[in-house]
Each structure stands twice: as structure tokens, then as C-alpha cells.
XYZ file of C-alpha atoms in Angstrom:
234
model
C 0.001 0.042 -0.067
C 1.358 3.199 -0.891
C 1.787 5.904 1.983
C -0.820 8.578 0.433
C -3.489 5.418 0.548
C -2.506 4.301 3.884
C -3.148 7.693 5.377
C -6.619 8.116 3.300
C -7.715 5.185 4.927
C -6.460 5.587 8.276
C -8.092 8.909 8.367
C -11.353 7.578 6.751
C -11.266 5.000 9.424
C -11.288 7.012 12.326
C -14.383 9.271 10.776
C -16.288 5.878 10.585
C -15.293 5.102 14.371
C -16.618 8.009 15.490
C -20.004 7.046 14.328
C -20.135 3.343 16.266
C -22.038 5.003 19.244
C -24.433 6.519 16.854
C -28.100 6.232 17.911
C -30.679 4.123 15.269
C -31.971 7.668 14.648
C -28.578 9.063 13.731
C -28.091 6.184 11.432
C -31.074 6.509 9.650
C -30.619 10.142 9.182
C -27.561 9.830 8.119
C -28.653 6.837 5.667
C -31.424 9.311 4.130
C -29.321 11.612 3.586
C -26.237 10.239 1.660
C -29.001 7.920 -0.494
C -30.288 11.358 -1.710
C -27.004 12.634 -2.493
C -26.116 9.580 -4.091
C -29.323 9.572 -6.415
C -29.052 13.453 -6.897
C -25.398 12.535 -8.311
C -26.409 9.634 -10.689
C -29.279 12.097 -12.042
C -26.319 14.776 -12.694
C -23.782 12.453 -13.982
C -24.808 9.493 -15.443
C -27.040 9.642 -18.720
C -28.250 6.235 -18.117
C -29.658 6.562 -14.626
C -31.517 10.058 -16.252
C -33.282 7.768 -18.764
C -33.523 4.703 -16.085
C -35.172 6.815 -13.098
C -37.144 9.201 -15.132
C -39.784 10.701 -13.393
C -38.709 8.498 -10.174
C -36.121 10.707 -8.903
C -37.677 10.912 -5.217
C -39.582 7.446 -5.455
C -39.425 4.784 -2.938
C -36.524 2.333 -3.656
C -38.659 -0.283 -3.858
C -40.829 1.181 -6.537
C -37.437 1.958 -8.793
C -36.746 -0.697 -11.619
C -34.521 -3.592 -11.216
C -30.928 -3.308 -12.745
C -29.497 -6.427 -14.067
C -26.080 -7.114 -14.084
C -26.642 -7.880 -17.945
C -28.080 -4.355 -18.064
C -25.146 -2.834 -15.829
C -22.522 -4.059 -18.534
C -24.596 -3.430 -21.618
C -24.827 0.281 -20.431
C -21.805 0.596 -18.759
C -20.224 3.739 -20.845
C -23.656 5.027 -20.292
C -23.896 4.416 -16.703
C -20.605 5.232 -15.298
C -20.138 9.055 -13.795
C -16.924 9.747 -14.949
C -16.203 10.904 -18.592
C -12.649 9.697 -18.916
C -13.470 6.409 -18.424
C -14.687 3.346 -20.963
C -15.507 -0.321 -20.331
C -12.840 -0.975 -23.079
C -10.448 0.326 -21.155
C -11.180 -1.740 -17.940
C -11.466 -4.649 -19.760
C -7.638 -4.232 -21.309
C -6.595 -3.144 -17.348
C -8.125 -6.469 -16.281
C -6.407 -8.549 -19.179
C -3.338 -7.051 -18.311
C -3.665 -8.584 -14.705
C -2.403 -5.381 -13.325
C -3.463 -5.731 -9.867
C -3.433 -3.069 -7.907
C -1.826 -0.811 -10.514
C -4.305 1.906 -11.234
C -5.916 2.175 -14.574
C -4.754 5.799 -15.659
C -3.645 6.327 -12.846
C -6.840 6.767 -11.191
C -9.221 3.983 -10.966
C -9.011 0.565 -9.059
C -10.534 -1.881 -11.023
C -12.257 -5.579 -10.468
C -14.501 -7.961 -11.694
C -16.864 -11.059 -10.599
C -15.915 -14.612 -11.916
C -18.838 -14.295 -13.882
C -20.344 -17.948 -13.244
C -23.647 -16.457 -13.786
C -22.557 -15.411 -17.342
C -20.560 -12.426 -18.350
C -18.512 -10.916 -15.389
C -19.771 -7.654 -13.839
C -16.767 -5.100 -13.711
C -16.729 -2.293 -11.249
C -14.538 0.593 -10.732
C -13.259 2.753 -7.882
C -11.393 6.107 -7.631
C -8.819 6.420 -4.932
C -11.116 8.046 -2.300
C -13.535 5.484 -2.998
C -11.008 2.673 -2.639
C -10.130 4.107 0.659
C -13.560 4.034 1.781
C -13.697 0.371 0.842
C -10.522 -0.805 2.827
C -11.353 1.939 5.957
C -14.693 0.134 5.965
C -13.152 -3.738 6.033
C -10.831 -2.440 8.586
C -13.189 -1.570 10.776
C -13.814 -5.338 11.424
C -10.033 -5.581 12.623
C -10.428 -2.603 15.063
C -13.572 -4.265 16.675
C -11.664 -7.519 17.129
C -8.708 -5.923 18.454
C -6.186 -5.907 15.560
C -6.213 -2.411 14.254
C -3.674 -1.325 11.552
C -1.600 1.189 12.832
C 1.735 3.294 11.515
C 3.681 2.473 15.120
C 3.526 -1.107 14.570
C 2.929 -4.102 11.835
C -0.034 -6.127 11.524
C 0.640 -9.070 9.634
C -2.298 -10.510 7.681
C -3.267 -13.406 5.705
C -5.779 -13.440 3.362
C -7.062 -17.117 1.938
C -9.126 -16.195 -0.673
C -9.057 -15.981 -4.443
C -5.901 -15.125 -5.734
C -6.836 -14.164 -9.297
C -5.956 -10.556 -9.836
C -8.871 -9.422 -11.172
C -11.086 -10.569 -8.110
C -11.792 -7.915 -5.376
C -10.095 -10.027 -2.506
C -7.131 -10.352 -4.739
C -7.158 -6.363 -5.318
C -7.702 -5.706 -0.996
C -5.000 -7.848 -0.379
C -2.306 -6.340 -3.206
C -3.303 -2.889 -1.808
C -2.895 -3.554 1.598
C 0.391 -5.196 1.718
C 3.151 -2.817 2.990
C 5.480 -2.631 5.543
C 2.983 -1.697 7.934
C 0.676 -4.551 6.818
C 2.928 -7.438 5.281
C 0.210 -9.748 3.920
C 0.282 -13.301 2.797
C -2.364 -14.325 0.006
C -3.076 -18.148 -0.308
C -5.338 -19.155 -2.917
C -8.879 -20.866 -1.304
C -8.483 -23.574 -4.146
C -4.980 -25.094 -2.700
C -4.553 -28.341 -0.823
C -5.718 -27.730 2.934
C -2.894 -29.168 4.078
C -0.699 -26.651 2.015
C -2.947 -23.640 3.415
C -2.287 -24.735 6.857
C 1.736 -25.357 6.451
C 1.845 -21.712 5.192
C 0.041 -20.169 8.074
C 1.977 -21.596 10.395
C 4.952 -20.540 8.877
C 3.718 -16.972 8.630
C 1.630 -16.678 12.020
C -0.572 -13.565 11.038
C -2.059 -11.594 13.359
C -5.330 -11.514 11.561
C -6.701 -14.215 9.182
C -9.419 -13.155 6.416
C -11.324 -15.464 4.273
C -14.381 -17.008 3.060
C -16.599 -18.467 5.891
C -16.500 -21.539 4.453
C -12.748 -21.580 4.452
C -12.218 -20.330 8.006
C -14.776 -23.161 9.058
C -12.593 -25.851 7.706
C -9.209 -24.048 8.966
C -10.942 -24.165 12.530
C -11.788 -27.532 11.814
C -7.922 -28.694 11.202
C -7.334 -26.634 14.430
C -5.411 -24.290 12.266
C -6.551 -21.412 13.648
C -6.801 -20.200 17.411
C -7.054 -17.452 19.351
C -3.806 -18.311 21.289
C -0.501 -19.097 20.169
C -1.276 -22.658 18.815
C -0.235 -24.278 15.340
C -1.290 -20.812 13.787
C -1.251 -17.650 15.683
C -3.466 -16.120 14.117
C -5.207 -13.932 16.909
C -8.159 -12.654 15.343
C -10.248 -14.091 12.202
C -12.820 -12.098 9.963
């Protein structure tokens, strides 16, 4: 993770943490305000949404038409709110397996696996990606394993290592001297996964719930200094 992104993530995480004590009423008020701002932005900047939600700008969410992944990808260039970005650019970036390198120096790009048809492609600018990482980082803080500049948090991620997958992009983005990160493919043999975790001895273990269950069943991850020293699982 480059230092500027790390500072953005830590700053955003502090802002998010300040909301942990909000009342349900405060949360609902904030959600309504942010939703209204999001809908206004889409109407202003997206040609697709001006058509798709015509006459529905203040309609309840339940009354809005359903946006399918097929339509999203078919109308990608009209849907996005950034005039300098095109679907062809995003596809070329993914094909190059650029990982955490930013498209045009501005955008992080990830795709779904496409198991139900055409893969969905999703793009974030630096501020938006910092928000994503900060939201994930909150869970580590709740578990008592916060990332900080004064120490190192060793993280292991057992998920997809396909560079275009969001979980791989997250792992590549956070890997740094502050968060040394081991990425393991969830499709690897379980004994190999356990062996690599035992060797790395992470402070935080991140993975799919199904994989974490298998690892727990193998005794690979404990909350003490057991075979794998991961103190927190997410």
C-alpha cells in the first residue's frame, strides 16, 4: 500500500469509528441524507440513470426498476459518472493482470468471476477505494487488531488470488511494511494452506466463511499461540 493511500484509509477509518456510538435514529438520518445525495449525483452525472429513473427521482427504492448485471454491463459507458472511463479500458486493464496498479493512474478495477454469465466489472477512484478498505478495516479494530503506523499487523488472506477478483485486489492494496500480507488461494490443498499459515504466523486471518470453518476444524487457527498464531479471524 502506498503511503498516501494508507493515510487516507486511516483517516477515513477514524471518521467511521466516530459513528460506532450513533443511535438508530442518527444512522437512519445519515443513511437518508447519503442516499439522496447519491441519487442526485447519478441523475446529474449518468446519462443512463437519467433515462432509467426518469420520473422516479424521489420515488421510494421499492418502486425503482431492477438493474440487472446484464443491463449494467451493456450500458456501462452510459452508466458510469466519469467521462474519461470506458468499458474497453477497464477490460484491457483486467486482461493485463495489473493487480493494484491503477487504471490511468486513477482507478482500481475488479471483476466478478462470471459464473452466471458475463463478469461484472467495477471501478473505484482512490477516495472510493480508501472508503472500501477503511470499512473492512473497521472489523479488525472491533476484533482488537487495528492497523497502525506505530507497528506491524501481519495479515493472511485465504481467498481468490485471481488478480481481477476484489479480494485479491484488497490483499494487493494493503500489502506493505505496515501490513505484510500473505495471500493464499482458497482452492489450494488444505494441508498446504495450513502449512503456509503456520509458517507466516499472522495476526489477522481473512477468508471466506467456508474456508475459515475448514481451517478451524483442522485446528489451524486459534485465538492463542496455537499451531497458527492468528489472533483474530474476519
